[in-house]
Amino acid sequence: MLSARNPLPYQPLLKNEEDARYLWTISEDGSAVSRALTGIERVFAIYNEDLYGQNCPFMGACLNLDSNKSTRPSFTLAELTSRAIKAISHTRWAYPTVAARIEDRVNFVYKIENASDVDDWARRTVKVVEADGGWLALREKLSRTTKIPSDDGDFCLFYLIVNHKDFSKGEISRFDILMHLNHALVDGAGIRTIMNEFLERFASPLPGEELVWGNEIRGLLPPALLIEKEDEPEFSNDETQGVPVKISGGQDVGLPVYRPDIHAPSSANRGTLLVTHTFTENFLPKLLHVGRAHHVKLSSVLHASLLKAMYDLTETKPAANNVYRGGQAMDLRNGYLYSEYCEKKKYVNNAVAFQHIVVPCMLFADGGFWKAAEYIRDEWPTVKKKGITKAGEKLAEGFLAIQENLKNATSMAPTKPNTCPYFVSDPPGSQLLSPSYKVEDSGVEGLEMVLESYQIATDQSQRIVSARSHSWNDKLTLCLVFNSTLNPKEKMQEFLDRWVEVVEGVCENRYV
């Protein structure tokens, strides 16, 4: 039996007594469970509160209904709403993290509630919105006007967006979903897993007898800090010579500072935009083939392409000692956690590490590309041997110490490179999402809910630009996410267009 003196059923190995604070523990009255935030989680919480949502992730998805037995299958508005409320409740059952809260920037708290309270939470969490423009237009609006947590204190929100025409007719055959939550709770893999669970439960709810509220707290898992392997993970490195160029102390450069008059994030400058490009279906296999021929993985190819696009657009070319000091995300589930937590559909907590990858600008001179891609590839073995979570906690401790001494946290120096984009190469969506979901109890034979497309991004209140890539249905998508005040959309579109051109050039073997 669970009690206030006993942590939840898992027992990760504690490296020291101080780590016990990161174990979920039940309150004396049994009404809640809580644990302390790790340093990295606290940084994300501060980013959200003091930097106007910086780094808060969102995921938008476009769906339609399909059936080989009906010409135009549809949901009524009541059915759409009912299914959504039930789906988020059942998602909480599988991943109670979605209902956790952050208190005083230092603690996660999960309130143990009965079925009626859970239903109230679900009705607050899910909103059906009548609007044209889909999730993308709603996200732009919300990035200027809303915050996490909500006025009710919730840290995870779902929006179902229906266009005006279908909403007025009450026959909904297409709709979008937008999920918005706090990065301290989950990372990119976690948000995709939660979205997949929501879609599965929307299409096929769990039997009611399976839900015994209170037992779901067994799904509250420990932070990555407690479950990182002690030994260094095994990984393979292609046997190539790499690039014998190392520049230390070089000045880092990046995109232009378009608004030098704005020095710190503010409520007046809120607003996140994104621009995307999706290649044709036959493009990705060709690009993968070219990368394999050079012994370079897709993530390094795309990262080098991003930096080359920036190099090509720079009017004054960087000096010999200039570097691109960009960041790249790494999923700790890829062999860095104990094996039972490396299953992405089990562990949805924040398990991502951002590493600085410093690339000499001179590698892109005279049409250069592959030396830069190989350089990025060869940087990763060094990064991977650093004790990733521990290193991240030390950086977080430094950030938190500085933050404690600041009267106004919005004046803090950015911890990421100021103008060089950071890059996130998401794995193929097929690893965590389904192309379609069979809809049960709809009254329409053979009804399926088809996931047409999706995009993950993060809110941006700082000058830094977030670049992402992912593939879905064998199509590669590139995306730039940026603050709309600090980075003009036309400049970001130009940057994206050049990134696309470089990737196409790589596929056509234009570069040396």
Tab-separated table of C-alpha atoms in Angstrom, residues 1-451:
chain	number	residue	atom	x	y	z
A	1	MET	CA	0.000	0.000	0.000
A	2	LEU	CA	1.272	3.491	-0.843
A	3	SER	CA	1.794	5.868	2.035
A	4	ALA	CA	3.428	9.180	2.819
A	5	ARG	CA	6.549	7.394	4.029
A	6	ASN	CA	6.943	5.258	0.948
A	7	PRO	CA	7.845	6.603	-2.481
A	8	LEU	CA	6.045	5.277	-5.519
A	9	PRO	CA	6.750	1.695	-6.649
A	10	TYR	CA	9.851	2.337	-8.785
A	11	GLN	CA	13.158	2.495	-6.939
A	12	PRO	CA	15.840	4.193	-9.058
A	13	LEU	CA	19.322	4.036	-7.611
A	14	LEU	CA	20.118	7.208	-5.696
A	15	LYS	CA	23.623	8.547	-6.251
A	16	ASN	CA	23.483	10.587	-3.025
A	17	GLU	CA	21.036	11.466	-0.257
A	18	GLU	CA	20.165	14.813	-1.835
A	19	ASP	CA	18.693	13.005	-4.843
A	20	ALA	CA	15.889	11.637	-2.639
A	21	ARG	CA	14.082	14.967	-3.106
A	22	TYR	CA	13.536	14.027	-6.765
A	23	LEU	CA	11.466	10.957	-5.853
A	24	TRP	CA	7.688	11.321	-6.052
A	25	THR	CA	6.366	11.159	-2.487
A	26	ILE	CA	2.791	11.020	-1.243
A	27	SER	CA	1.575	13.750	1.101
A	28	GLU	CA	0.606	12.919	4.680
A	29	ASP	CA	-3.103	13.235	3.898
A	30	GLY	CA	-2.805	11.231	0.665
A	31	SER	CA	-4.250	14.032	-1.474
A	32	ALA	CA	-1.221	14.632	-3.681
A	33	VAL	CA	2.219	13.451	-4.698
A	34	SER	CA	5.162	15.752	-5.267
A	35	ARG	CA	8.862	15.937	-6.012
A	36	ALA	CA	11.476	18.645	-6.467
A	37	LEU	CA	12.334	19.939	-9.922
A	38	THR	CA	15.831	19.195	-11.157
A	39	GLY	CA	18.035	22.107	-12.122
A	40	ILE	CA	17.270	21.728	-15.825
A	41	GLU	CA	13.530	21.554	-15.131
A	42	ARG	CA	13.776	24.714	-13.035
A	43	VAL	CA	15.490	26.508	-15.917
A	44	PHE	CA	12.592	25.614	-18.222
A	45	ALA	CA	10.118	26.792	-15.580
A	46	ILE	CA	11.937	30.132	-15.308
A	47	TYR	CA	12.096	30.504	-19.080
A	48	ASN	CA	8.341	30.068	-19.192
A	49	GLU	CA	7.517	32.463	-16.367
A	50	ASP	CA	10.080	35.227	-16.835
A	51	LEU	CA	10.703	35.061	-20.579
A	52	TYR	CA	7.049	35.043	-21.678
A	53	GLY	CA	6.717	31.388	-22.611
A	54	GLN	CA	10.202	30.907	-24.089
A	55	ASN	CA	10.718	27.236	-25.012
A	56	CYS	CA	7.160	26.133	-24.175
A	57	PRO	CA	6.432	23.437	-26.768
A	58	PHE	CA	3.326	23.116	-28.872
A	59	MET	CA	2.215	20.557	-31.418
A	60	GLY	CA	-0.291	21.125	-34.170
A	61	ALA	CA	-1.931	18.337	-36.177
A	62	CYS	CA	-4.324	18.224	-39.140
A	63	LEU	CA	-6.858	15.374	-39.253
A	64	ASN	CA	-9.690	14.220	-41.471
A	65	LEU	CA	-12.274	11.451	-41.355
A	66	ASP	CA	-12.282	8.737	-44.004
A	67	SER	CA	-14.440	5.690	-44.688
A	68	ASN	CA	-14.782	3.344	-47.636
A	69	LYS	CA	-18.454	2.957	-46.707
A	70	SER	CA	-19.457	6.625	-46.519
A	71	THR	CA	-18.995	9.464	-48.996
A	72	ARG	CA	-18.479	12.145	-46.352
A	73	PRO	CA	-18.233	10.806	-42.801
A	74	SER	CA	-18.473	13.393	-40.053
A	75	PHE	CA	-18.806	14.034	-36.328
A	76	THR	CA	-21.410	16.259	-34.779
A	77	LEU	CA	-20.077	19.046	-32.576
A	78	ALA	CA	-21.411	17.251	-29.493
A	79	GLU	CA	-19.679	14.016	-30.477
A	80	LEU	CA	-16.394	15.805	-31.197
A	81	THR	CA	-16.502	17.509	-27.803
A	82	SER	CA	-17.506	14.367	-25.906
A	83	ARG	CA	-14.774	12.283	-27.513
A	84	ALA	CA	-12.163	14.967	-26.812
A	85	ILE	CA	-13.061	15.225	-23.114
A	86	LYS	CA	-12.939	11.469	-22.722
A	87	ALA	CA	-9.676	11.274	-24.684
A	88	ILE	CA	-7.801	13.722	-22.455
A	89	SER	CA	-9.062	11.948	-19.314
A	90	HIS	CA	-7.814	8.618	-20.643
A	91	THR	CA	-4.539	10.243	-21.699
A	92	ARG	CA	-4.100	11.411	-18.103
A	93	TRP	CA	-4.650	7.834	-16.998
A	94	ALA	CA	-1.747	6.662	-19.190
A	95	TYR	CA	0.481	9.722	-18.655
A	96	PRO	CA	-0.505	11.578	-15.460
A	97	THR	CA	2.293	14.057	-16.160
A	98	VAL	CA	-0.213	16.067	-18.249
A	99	ALA	CA	-2.066	17.043	-15.058
A	100	ALA	CA	1.025	17.862	-12.969
A	101	ARG	CA	1.640	21.419	-11.836
A	102	ILE	CA	4.705	23.449	-10.937
A	103	GLU	CA	4.597	25.244	-7.594
A	104	ASP	CA	6.951	28.080	-6.642
A	105	ARG	CA	9.311	27.102	-9.490
A	106	VAL	CA	10.785	24.321	-7.376
A	107	ASN	CA	8.242	21.481	-7.063
A	108	PHE	CA	6.084	19.284	-9.250
A	109	VAL	CA	2.728	18.519	-7.614
A	110	TYR	CA	0.162	16.018	-8.851
A	111	LYS	CA	-3.221	16.170	-7.135
A	112	ILE	CA	-4.941	12.802	-6.622
A	113	GLU	CA	-8.549	13.304	-7.695
A	114	ASN	CA	-11.750	11.307	-8.036
A	115	ALA	CA	-13.595	10.670	-11.306
A	116	SER	CA	-15.730	13.800	-10.983
A	117	ASP	CA	-12.708	16.031	-10.370
A	118	VAL	CA	-10.864	14.457	-13.306
A	119	ASP	CA	-13.859	15.162	-15.523
A	120	ASP	CA	-13.849	18.815	-14.409
A	121	TRP	CA	-10.129	19.006	-15.221
A	122	ALA	CA	-10.717	17.464	-18.660
A	123	ARG	CA	-13.443	19.979	-19.493
A	124	ARG	CA	-11.050	22.808	-18.560
A	125	THR	CA	-8.173	21.314	-20.491
A	126	VAL	CA	-9.948	20.692	-23.814
A	127	LYS	CA	-11.492	23.544	-25.775
A	128	VAL	CA	-13.334	23.348	-29.112
A	129	VAL	CA	-12.640	26.511	-31.111
A	130	GLU	CA	-14.531	27.808	-34.136
A	131	ALA	CA	-11.932	29.492	-36.369
A	132	ASP	CA	-10.561	29.466	-39.889
A	133	GLY	CA	-6.832	29.037	-40.462
A	134	GLY	CA	-6.466	25.842	-38.436
A	135	TRP	CA	-3.987	25.284	-35.640
A	136	LEU	CA	-1.352	27.514	-37.230
A	137	ALA	CA	-3.481	30.671	-37.076
A	138	LEU	CA	-4.712	29.875	-33.566
A	139	ARG	CA	-1.164	29.230	-32.383
A	140	GLU	CA	-0.036	32.623	-33.668
A	141	LYS	CA	-2.874	34.292	-31.769
A	142	LEU	CA	-2.305	32.334	-28.557
A	143	SER	CA	1.435	33.060	-28.593
A	144	ARG	CA	0.550	36.735	-28.138
A	145	THR	CA	-2.296	36.423	-25.642
A	146	THR	CA	-2.081	33.280	-23.496
A	147	LYS	CA	0.310	31.772	-21.013
A	148	ILE	CA	1.103	28.488	-19.333
A	149	PRO	CA	-0.225	27.792	-16.745
A	150	SER	CA	-3.798	28.796	-17.515
A	151	ASP	CA	-5.838	30.957	-15.162
A	152	ASP	CA	-7.022	27.683	-13.591
A	153	GLY	CA	-3.423	26.605	-12.985
A	154	ASP	CA	-3.265	23.921	-15.699
A	155	PHE	CA	0.032	23.268	-17.495
A	156	CYS	CA	-1.337	21.309	-20.480
A	157	LEU	CA	-4.046	22.541	-22.856
A	158	PHE	CA	-5.707	21.007	-25.931
A	159	TYR	CA	-7.582	22.935	-28.612
A	160	LEU	CA	-9.736	21.350	-31.333
A	161	ILE	CA	-10.122	23.817	-34.192
A	162	VAL	CA	-13.090	23.595	-36.576
A	163	ASN	CA	-13.571	25.978	-39.509
A	164	HIS	CA	-16.596	28.280	-39.572
A	165	LYS	CA	-18.402	26.414	-42.360
A	166	ASP	CA	-18.262	22.966	-40.741
A	167	PHE	CA	-18.965	24.396	-37.285
A	168	SER	CA	-22.158	26.120	-38.469
A	169	LYS	CA	-23.341	23.011	-40.318
A	170	GLY	CA	-22.544	20.754	-37.376
A	171	GLU	CA	-20.947	18.198	-39.718
A	172	ILE	CA	-17.244	17.990	-38.932
A	173	SER	CA	-15.141	15.898	-41.283
A	174	ARG	CA	-11.863	17.804	-40.879
A	175	PHE	CA	-10.383	19.444	-37.800
A	176	ASP	CA	-7.069	20.461	-36.295
A	177	ILE	CA	-5.632	19.827	-32.850
A	178	LEU	CA	-3.227	22.095	-30.991
A	179	MET	CA	-1.507	20.952	-27.795
A	180	HIS	CA	0.398	23.447	-25.637
A	181	LEU	CA	2.296	22.626	-22.445
A	182	ASN	CA	5.349	23.382	-20.325
A	183	HIS	CA	8.794	22.141	-21.376
A	184	ALA	CA	9.658	21.258	-17.780
A	185	LEU	CA	7.043	18.489	-18.046
A	186	VAL	CA	7.921	16.852	-21.364
A	187	ASP	CA	10.164	17.056	-24.420
A	188	GLY	CA	9.579	16.493	-28.142
A	189	ALA	CA	9.315	12.718	-27.906
A	190	GLY	CA	6.999	13.092	-24.926
A	191	ILE	CA	4.673	15.526	-26.670
A	192	ARG	CA	4.360	13.213	-29.693
A	193	THR	CA	3.646	10.244	-27.429
A	194	ILE	CA	0.975	12.188	-25.540
A	195	MET	CA	-0.602	13.357	-28.794
A	196	ASN	CA	-0.647	9.773	-30.076
A	197	GLU	CA	-2.328	8.570	-26.880
A	198	PHE	CA	-4.902	11.360	-27.160
A	199	LEU	CA	-5.706	10.384	-30.765
A	200	GLU	CA	-5.911	6.685	-29.890
A	201	ARG	CA	-8.271	7.349	-27.006
A	202	PHE	CA	-10.283	9.829	-29.093
A	203	ALA	CA	-10.875	7.053	-31.619
A	204	SER	CA	-11.097	4.176	-29.150
A	205	PRO	CA	-11.771	5.037	-25.477
A	206	LEU	CA	-10.681	2.703	-22.699
A	207	PRO	CA	-13.300	0.551	-20.951
A	208	GLY	CA	-14.599	2.454	-17.949
A	209	GLU	CA	-13.792	-0.342	-15.506
A	210	GLU	CA	-10.065	0.046	-16.229
A	211	LEU	CA	-9.980	3.535	-14.735
A	212	VAL	CA	-9.515	3.466	-10.965
A	213	TRP	CA	-8.457	7.015	-10.230
A	214	GLY	CA	-5.595	7.188	-7.776
A	215	ASN	CA	-3.797	4.211	-9.275
A	216	GLU	CA	-2.573	6.326	-12.207
A	217	ILE	CA	0.118	7.854	-9.989
A	218	ARG	CA	2.187	4.750	-10.701
A	219	GLY	CA	2.780	6.361	-14.077
A	220	LEU	CA	4.623	9.324	-12.546
A	221	LEU	CA	8.195	8.427	-13.419
A	222	PRO	CA	11.485	9.794	-12.043
A	223	PRO	CA	13.443	12.589	-13.725
A	224	ALA	CA	16.189	11.718	-16.189
A	225	LEU	CA	18.794	12.745	-13.618
A	226	LEU	CA	18.001	9.652	-11.509
A	227	ILE	CA	17.870	7.114	-14.323
A	228	GLU	CA	20.905	8.006	-16.407
A	229	LYS	CA	23.358	5.145	-16.835
A	230	GLU	CA	26.537	5.400	-14.822
A	231	ASP	CA	28.605	3.923	-17.627
A	232	GLU	CA	29.147	5.702	-20.925
A	233	PRO	CA	26.665	4.614	-23.584
A	234	GLU	CA	27.842	2.585	-26.505
A	235	PHE	CA	27.624	4.183	-29.902
A	236	SER	CA	29.142	3.664	-33.316
A	237	ASN	CA	31.308	6.170	-35.132
A	238	ASP	CA	31.998	5.892	-38.840
A	239	GLU	CA	35.642	5.203	-39.576
A	240	THR	CA	36.413	8.408	-41.392
A	241	GLN	CA	39.230	10.865	-40.952
A	242	GLY	CA	36.880	13.735	-40.289
A	243	VAL	CA	38.104	17.310	-40.395
A	244	PRO	CA	41.438	18.217	-38.777
A	245	VAL	CA	40.308	21.796	-38.158
A	246	LYS	CA	39.864	22.996	-34.594
A	247	ILE	CA	39.406	26.643	-33.750
A	248	SER	CA	39.437	27.733	-30.141
A	249	GLY	CA	38.507	31.186	-29.014
A	250	GLY	CA	36.939	32.118	-32.326
A	251	GLN	CA	34.279	34.801	-32.332
A	252	ASP	CA	30.835	33.336	-32.913
A	253	VAL	CA	28.628	34.815	-35.606
A	254	GLY	CA	25.140	34.104	-36.881
A	255	LEU	CA	22.055	35.795	-38.263
A	256	PRO	CA	21.848	39.602	-38.325
A	257	VAL	CA	20.403	41.415	-35.326
A	258	TYR	CA	17.333	42.813	-37.051
A	259	ARG	CA	16.080	44.817	-34.054
A	260	PRO	CA	19.141	46.045	-32.107
A	261	ASP	CA	16.903	48.495	-30.249
A	262	ILE	CA	15.206	45.610	-28.402
A	263	HIS	CA	17.442	44.055	-25.768
A	264	ALA	CA	15.160	41.895	-23.633
A	265	PRO	CA	11.903	39.963	-24.050
A	266	SER	CA	8.763	41.810	-23.022
A	267	SER	CA	5.021	41.320	-23.090
A	268	ALA	CA	4.771	43.878	-25.914
A	269	ASN	CA	7.058	41.780	-28.116
A	270	ARG	CA	5.326	38.434	-27.696
A	271	GLY	CA	4.365	36.440	-30.761
A	272	THR	CA	5.754	33.269	-32.348
A	273	LEU	CA	5.630	32.537	-36.064
A	274	LEU	CA	6.887	29.628	-38.128
A	275	VAL	CA	7.629	28.956	-41.774
A	276	THR	CA	7.879	25.435	-43.183
A	277	HIS	CA	8.712	23.524	-46.337
A	278	THR	CA	7.808	19.901	-47.095
A	279	PHE	CA	9.697	18.079	-49.844
A	280	THR	CA	8.055	15.668	-52.267
A	281	GLU	CA	7.655	12.030	-51.301
A	282	ASN	CA	10.594	10.716	-53.341
A	283	PHE	CA	13.091	13.301	-52.052
A	284	LEU	CA	13.948	11.855	-48.625
A	285	PRO	CA	15.207	8.431	-49.857
A	286	LYS	CA	17.561	10.196	-52.291
A	287	LEU	CA	18.908	12.472	-49.566
A	288	LEU	CA	19.470	9.535	-47.215
A	289	HIS	CA	21.338	7.705	-49.985
A	290	VAL	CA	23.647	10.676	-50.559
A	291	GLY	CA	24.330	10.985	-46.831
A	292	ARG	CA	25.187	7.297	-46.505
A	293	ALA	CA	27.606	7.602	-49.421
A	294	HIS	CA	29.494	10.216	-47.381
A	295	HIS	CA	29.099	8.310	-44.070
A	296	VAL	CA	27.081	11.200	-42.603
A	297	LYS	CA	23.696	10.819	-40.908
A	298	LEU	CA	20.696	12.896	-41.888
A	299	SER	CA	20.813	15.118	-38.781
A	300	SER	CA	24.384	16.230	-39.547
A	301	VAL	CA	23.524	16.790	-43.223
A	302	LEU	CA	20.577	19.017	-42.308
A	303	HIS	CA	22.495	20.876	-39.592
A	304	ALA	CA	25.361	21.613	-41.981
A	305	SER	CA	22.821	22.693	-44.616
A	306	LEU	CA	21.273	25.119	-42.132
A	307	LEU	CA	24.648	26.689	-41.356
A	308	LYS	CA	25.600	26.862	-45.036
A	309	ALA	CA	22.342	28.675	-45.777
A	310	MET	CA	23.273	31.224	-43.128
A	311	TYR	CA	26.791	31.507	-44.582
A	312	ASP	CA	25.448	32.033	-48.106
A	313	LEU	CA	23.091	34.824	-46.996
A	314	THR	CA	25.762	36.705	-45.037
A	315	GLU	CA	26.765	39.846	-46.944
A	316	THR	CA	30.118	40.183	-45.174
A	317	LYS	CA	31.658	36.729	-45.142
A	318	PRO	CA	32.952	35.518	-41.762
A	319	ALA	CA	36.658	35.805	-40.974
A	320	ALA	CA	38.977	32.815	-40.757
A	321	ASN	CA	38.604	32.580	-36.982
A	322	ASN	CA	34.804	32.981	-36.875
A	323	VAL	CA	32.642	30.077	-35.754
A	324	TYR	CA	28.985	29.118	-35.739
A	325	ARG	CA	28.217	28.294	-32.123
A	326	GLY	CA	24.898	26.543	-32.548
A	327	GLY	CA	22.995	24.159	-30.337
A	328	GLN	CA	21.578	20.751	-31.169
A	329	ALA	CA	19.195	18.607	-29.159
A	330	MET	CA	19.886	15.022	-28.151
A	331	ASP	CA	17.354	12.488	-26.824
A	332	LEU	CA	18.664	10.724	-23.710
A	333	ARG	CA	16.395	7.762	-24.460
A	334	ASN	CA	18.861	6.767	-27.167
A	335	GLY	CA	20.889	4.581	-24.833
A	336	TYR	CA	21.673	7.036	-22.035
A	337	LEU	CA	18.955	5.995	-19.592
A	338	TYR	CA	18.389	2.598	-18.022
A	339	SER	CA	16.885	0.350	-20.664
A	340	GLU	CA	13.355	0.269	-19.205
A	341	TYR	CA	13.160	4.064	-19.605
A	342	CYS	CA	14.543	4.201	-23.159
A	343	GLU	CA	11.169	3.129	-24.555
A	344	LYS	CA	9.827	6.421	-25.904
A	345	LYS	CA	6.182	5.458	-25.425
A	346	LYS	CA	6.828	4.741	-21.750
A	347	TYR	CA	8.995	7.668	-20.685
A	348	VAL	CA	7.485	11.037	-21.644
A	349	ASN	CA	9.357	13.248	-19.170
A	350	ASN	CA	11.864	15.834	-20.311
A	351	ALA	CA	14.852	13.732	-21.386
A	352	VAL	CA	16.535	16.033	-23.858
A	353	ALA	CA	19.991	17.571	-23.669
A	354	PHE	CA	21.100	20.591	-25.676
A	355	GLN	CA	24.738	20.617	-26.702
A	356	HIS	CA	26.725	23.416	-28.291
A	357	ILE	CA	28.224	22.378	-31.611
A	358	VAL	CA	30.943	24.842	-32.662
A	359	VAL	CA	31.642	24.788	-36.407
A	360	PRO	CA	34.384	26.857	-38.128
A	361	CYS	CA	32.790	29.146	-40.725
A	362	MET	CA	35.760	28.635	-43.070
A	363	LEU	CA	34.516	25.110	-43.818
A	364	PHE	CA	31.778	26.627	-45.987
A	365	ALA	CA	34.123	28.782	-48.080
A	366	ASP	CA	34.473	28.120	-51.817
A	367	GLY	CA	31.346	25.977	-52.009
A	368	GLY	CA	32.404	23.748	-49.128
A	369	PHE	CA	29.809	21.553	-47.459
A	370	TRP	CA	30.837	17.967	-46.764
A	371	LYS	CA	33.802	18.920	-44.584
A	372	ALA	CA	31.373	20.837	-42.396
A	373	ALA	CA	28.899	17.935	-42.298
A	374	GLU	CA	31.714	15.544	-41.364
A	375	TYR	CA	32.924	18.001	-38.747
A	376	ILE	CA	29.497	18.087	-37.095
A	377	ARG	CA	29.311	14.296	-37.254
A	378	ASP	CA	32.724	13.963	-35.606
A	379	GLU	CA	31.811	16.405	-32.831
A	380	TRP	CA	29.105	14.092	-31.488
A	381	PRO	CA	31.352	11.327	-30.079
A	382	THR	CA	33.088	13.980	-27.957
A	383	VAL	CA	29.794	15.438	-26.795
A	384	LYS	CA	28.382	12.021	-25.952
A	385	LYS	CA	31.211	11.197	-23.540
A	386	LYS	CA	30.701	14.173	-21.271
A	387	GLY	CA	28.155	12.738	-18.805
A	388	ILE	CA	25.277	14.537	-20.385
A	389	THR	CA	22.772	14.902	-17.564
A	390	LYS	CA	25.391	15.811	-14.974
A	391	ALA	CA	26.912	18.383	-17.317
A	392	GLY	CA	23.463	19.823	-17.959
A	393	GLU	CA	22.771	20.087	-14.232
A	394	LYS	CA	26.020	21.990	-13.692
A	395	LEU	CA	25.081	24.456	-16.421
A	396	ALA	CA	21.640	24.775	-14.857
A	397	GLU	CA	23.166	25.462	-11.441
A	398	GLY	CA	25.206	28.300	-12.933
A	399	PHE	CA	22.129	29.745	-14.628
A	400	LEU	CA	20.084	29.522	-11.431
A	401	ALA	CA	22.832	31.188	-9.395
A	402	ILE	CA	22.888	34.126	-11.812
A	403	GLN	CA	19.110	34.295	-11.826
A	404	GLU	CA	19.017	34.528	-8.034
A	405	ASN	CA	21.120	37.696	-8.206
A	406	LEU	CA	18.955	39.426	-10.780
A	407	LYS	CA	16.171	41.749	-9.726
A	408	ASN	CA	14.504	41.327	-13.099
A	409	ALA	CA	14.928	37.892	-14.674
A	410	THR	CA	14.058	39.229	-18.121
A	411	SER	CA	17.413	41.015	-18.209
A	412	MET	CA	19.362	37.787	-17.917
A	413	ALA	CA	21.844	36.968	-20.638
A	414	PRO	CA	20.576	34.244	-22.963
A	415	THR	CA	22.084	30.846	-22.235
A	416	LYS	CA	21.892	29.883	-25.904
A	417	PRO	CA	23.911	31.400	-28.759
A	418	ASN	CA	22.461	34.809	-29.456
A	419	THR	CA	21.897	34.715	-33.215
A	420	CYS	CA	23.062	31.306	-34.466
A	421	PRO	CA	19.979	29.039	-34.727
A	422	TYR	CA	19.748	25.916	-32.636
A	423	PHE	CA	18.695	22.777	-34.448
A	424	VAL	CA	16.396	19.896	-33.519
A	425	SER	CA	16.309	16.874	-35.798
A	426	ASP	CA	13.233	14.919	-34.755
A	427	PRO	CA	13.134	11.196	-35.594
A	428	PRO	CA	10.561	10.009	-38.148
A	429	GLY	CA	7.036	10.570	-36.878
A	430	SER	CA	6.174	6.948	-37.621
A	431	GLN	CA	8.115	5.933	-34.505
A	432	LEU	CA	5.522	7.477	-32.198
A	433	LEU	CA	2.427	8.321	-34.256
A	434	SER	CA	0.047	6.322	-36.443
A	435	PRO	CA	-1.006	7.390	-39.948
A	436	SER	CA	-4.625	6.597	-39.090
A	437	TYR	CA	-6.774	5.625	-36.113
A	438	LYS	CA	-9.759	3.282	-36.363
A	439	VAL	CA	-12.806	5.009	-34.861
A	440	GLU	CA	-15.046	2.800	-32.727
A	441	ASP	CA	-18.719	3.297	-31.817
A	442	SER	CA	-19.252	5.977	-34.447
A	443	GLY	CA	-22.176	4.453	-36.313
A	444	VAL	CA	-20.151	4.623	-39.546
A	445	GLU	CA	-18.665	1.380	-40.812
A	446	GLY	CA	-14.930	1.441	-41.481
A	447	LEU	CA	-14.451	4.964	-40.123
A	448	GLU	CA	-10.854	6.097	-39.676
A	449	MET	CA	-9.266	9.302	-38.457
A	450	VAL	CA	-6.330	10.149	-40.724
A	451	LEU	CA	-3.357	12.162	-39.470
